[in-house]
């Protein structure tokens, strides 16, 4: 223990960096749980879609969406979500799974939904990339 204290005293920058990295790790693991947003892996998302009638909200831009999306997903680009959130009102009592390419934009969409009173909000962890890596289908048909 004495050596640890001496090391920390001799290298405060490294000790501070270690503290920041550990803090970020804890935040990344607990952040979603504290916010009430539940991350879902693709297999969990398919169960929610098939058994609880969940809605998939795709927040990618038009061009990305046209390249392939989850069947029956509702498409509202993140940049337009605050203006068009009313389109989701009819789904308020159903689980909503937000998706994007990698899971980052959909996380912001989940936060917007929670702030607007939606309770059953989930983020597709890894986004469409994870969906494809799980060998789940995409469609190019217009919904």
GROMACS .gro file of C-alpha atoms in nm:
model
  143
    1UNK     CA    1   0.000   0.000   0.000
    2UNK     CA    2   0.288   0.233   0.079
    3UNK     CA    3   0.427   0.188  -0.271
    4UNK     CA    4   0.091   0.273  -0.423
    5UNK     CA    5   0.072   0.600  -0.230
    6UNK     CA    6   0.431   0.682  -0.330
    7UNK     CA    7   0.356   0.603  -0.697
    8UNK     CA    8   0.044   0.823  -0.689
    9UNK     CA    9   0.245   1.104  -0.534
   10UNK     CA   10   0.520   1.076  -0.793
   11UNK     CA   11   0.285   1.044  -1.092
   12UNK     CA   12  -0.027   1.251  -1.026
   13UNK     CA   13  -0.111   1.278  -1.398
   14UNK     CA   14  -0.119   0.901  -1.443
   15UNK     CA   15  -0.319   0.860  -1.123
   16UNK     CA   16  -0.569   1.121  -1.243
   17UNK     CA   17  -0.597   0.949  -1.584
   18UNK     CA   18  -0.662   0.616  -1.411
   19UNK     CA   19  -0.940   0.776  -1.206
   20UNK     CA   20  -1.099   0.927  -1.517
   21UNK     CA   21  -1.087   0.598  -1.709
   22UNK     CA   22  -1.238   0.406  -1.417
   23UNK     CA   23  -1.509   0.670  -1.380
   24UNK     CA   24  -1.596   0.648  -1.749
   25UNK     CA   25  -1.613   0.270  -1.731
   26UNK     CA   26  -1.851   0.283  -1.435
   27UNK     CA   27  -2.061   0.548  -1.611
   28UNK     CA   28  -2.085   0.342  -1.931
   29UNK     CA   29  -2.207   0.038  -1.737
   30UNK     CA   30  -2.447   0.221  -1.507
   31UNK     CA   31  -2.555   0.516  -1.722
   32UNK     CA   32  -2.831   0.334  -1.907
   33UNK     CA   33  -2.966   0.175  -1.592
   34UNK     CA   34  -2.974   0.503  -1.405
   35UNK     CA   35  -3.151   0.674  -1.696
   36UNK     CA   36  -3.414   0.401  -1.724
   37UNK     CA   37  -3.316   0.325  -2.083
   38UNK     CA   38  -3.268  -0.044  -2.137
   39UNK     CA   39  -3.008  -0.154  -2.394
   40UNK     CA   40  -3.114  -0.462  -2.590
   41UNK     CA   41  -2.906  -0.697  -2.799
   42UNK     CA   42  -3.066  -0.802  -3.130
   43UNK     CA   43  -3.195  -1.140  -3.003
   44UNK     CA   44  -3.362  -0.967  -2.706
   45UNK     CA   45  -3.511  -0.708  -2.943
   46UNK     CA   46  -3.664  -0.978  -3.163
   47UNK     CA   47  -3.829  -1.135  -2.858
   48UNK     CA   48  -3.973  -0.797  -2.760
   49UNK     CA   49  -4.095  -0.735  -3.116
   50UNK     CA   50  -4.253  -1.081  -3.148
   51UNK     CA   51  -4.398  -1.124  -2.799
   52UNK     CA   52  -4.472  -0.774  -2.672
   53UNK     CA   53  -4.558  -0.601  -3.000
   54UNK     CA   54  -4.266  -0.360  -2.969
   55UNK     CA   55  -4.218  -0.083  -3.225
   56UNK     CA   56  -3.879  -0.020  -3.383
   57UNK     CA   57  -3.798   0.349  -3.425
   58UNK     CA   58  -3.523   0.396  -3.685
   59UNK     CA   59  -3.356   0.735  -3.637
   60UNK     CA   60  -3.106   0.712  -3.922
   61UNK     CA   61  -3.109   0.957  -4.210
   62UNK     CA   62  -3.320   0.884  -4.521
   63UNK     CA   63  -3.031   0.755  -4.729
   64UNK     CA   64  -2.920   0.510  -4.457
   65UNK     CA   65  -3.276   0.391  -4.402
   66UNK     CA   66  -3.326   0.327  -4.775
   67UNK     CA   67  -3.024   0.094  -4.777
   68UNK     CA   68  -3.205  -0.145  -4.544
   69UNK     CA   69  -3.407  -0.133  -4.224
   70UNK     CA   70  -3.588  -0.359  -3.980
   71UNK     CA   71  -3.925  -0.471  -4.113
   72UNK     CA   72  -4.217  -0.248  -4.005
   73UNK     CA   73  -3.989   0.006  -3.839
   74UNK     CA   74  -4.107   0.364  -3.797
   75UNK     CA   75  -3.862   0.603  -3.961
   76UNK     CA   76  -3.803   0.945  -3.808
   77UNK     CA   77  -3.449   1.082  -3.846
   78UNK     CA   78  -3.300   1.199  -3.517
   79UNK     CA   79  -3.269   1.552  -3.659
   80UNK     CA   80  -3.650   1.562  -3.695
   81UNK     CA   81  -3.754   1.364  -3.388
   82UNK     CA   82  -3.831   1.659  -3.161
   83UNK     CA   83  -4.067   1.801  -3.427
   84UNK     CA   84  -4.230   1.468  -3.515
   85UNK     CA   85  -4.245   1.295  -3.178
   86UNK     CA   86  -4.624   1.325  -3.193
   87UNK     CA   87  -4.625   1.053  -3.462
   88UNK     CA   88  -4.525   0.811  -3.184
   89UNK     CA   89  -4.810   0.903  -2.951
   90UNK     CA   90  -5.019   0.604  -3.061
   91UNK     CA   91  -4.733   0.376  -2.948
   92UNK     CA   92  -4.698   0.531  -2.601
   93UNK     CA   93  -4.809   0.215  -2.419
   94UNK     CA   94  -4.599  -0.020  -2.630
   95UNK     CA   95  -4.227  -0.090  -2.597
   96UNK     CA   96  -4.022   0.126  -2.835
   97UNK     CA   97  -3.681   0.006  -2.954
   98UNK     CA   98  -3.475   0.290  -3.098
   99UNK     CA   99  -3.220   0.195  -3.363
  100UNK     CA  100  -2.954   0.365  -3.571
  101UNK     CA  101  -2.637   0.244  -3.739
  102UNK     CA  102  -2.430   0.179  -3.424
  103UNK     CA  103  -2.644   0.263  -3.121
  104UNK     CA  104  -2.525   0.619  -3.053
  105UNK     CA  105  -2.795   0.829  -3.218
  106UNK     CA  106  -3.061   0.592  -3.094
  107UNK     CA  107  -2.936   0.651  -2.739
  108UNK     CA  108  -3.008   1.022  -2.783
  109UNK     CA  109  -3.349   0.935  -2.927
  110UNK     CA  110  -3.421   0.723  -2.618
  111UNK     CA  111  -3.339   1.019  -2.395
  112UNK     CA  112  -3.579   1.239  -2.594
  113UNK     CA  113  -3.853   0.978  -2.565
  114UNK     CA  114  -3.803   0.945  -2.190
  115UNK     CA  115  -3.818   1.324  -2.148
  116UNK     CA  116  -4.149   1.320  -2.337
  117UNK     CA  117  -4.305   1.066  -2.104
  118UNK     CA  118  -4.249   0.741  -2.292
  119UNK     CA  119  -4.179   0.471  -2.035
  120UNK     CA  120  -4.096   0.152  -2.224
  121UNK     CA  121  -3.789   0.277  -2.409
  122UNK     CA  122  -3.505   0.053  -2.526
  123UNK     CA  123  -3.188   0.114  -2.726
  124UNK     CA  124  -3.078  -0.145  -2.982
  125UNK     CA  125  -2.725  -0.204  -2.858
  126UNK     CA  126  -2.484  -0.195  -3.151
  127UNK     CA  127  -2.758  -0.074  -3.384
  128UNK     CA  128  -2.817  -0.206  -3.734
  129UNK     CA  129  -2.455  -0.324  -3.745
  130UNK     CA  130  -2.522  -0.561  -3.453
  131UNK     CA  131  -2.854  -0.662  -3.612
  132UNK     CA  132  -2.675  -0.763  -3.933
  133UNK     CA  133  -2.394  -0.935  -3.741
  134UNK     CA  134  -2.664  -1.146  -3.572
  135UNK     CA  135  -2.778  -1.251  -3.922
  136UNK     CA  136  -3.117  -1.090  -3.878
  137UNK     CA  137  -3.298  -0.963  -4.188
  138UNK     CA  138  -3.334  -0.611  -4.320
  139UNK     CA  139  -3.577  -0.495  -4.584
  140UNK     CA  140  -3.566  -0.217  -4.840
  141UNK     CA  141  -3.944  -0.206  -4.879
  142UNK     CA  142  -4.115   0.118  -4.786
  143UNK     CA  143  -4.330   0.093  -4.472
   0.00000   0.00000   0.00000
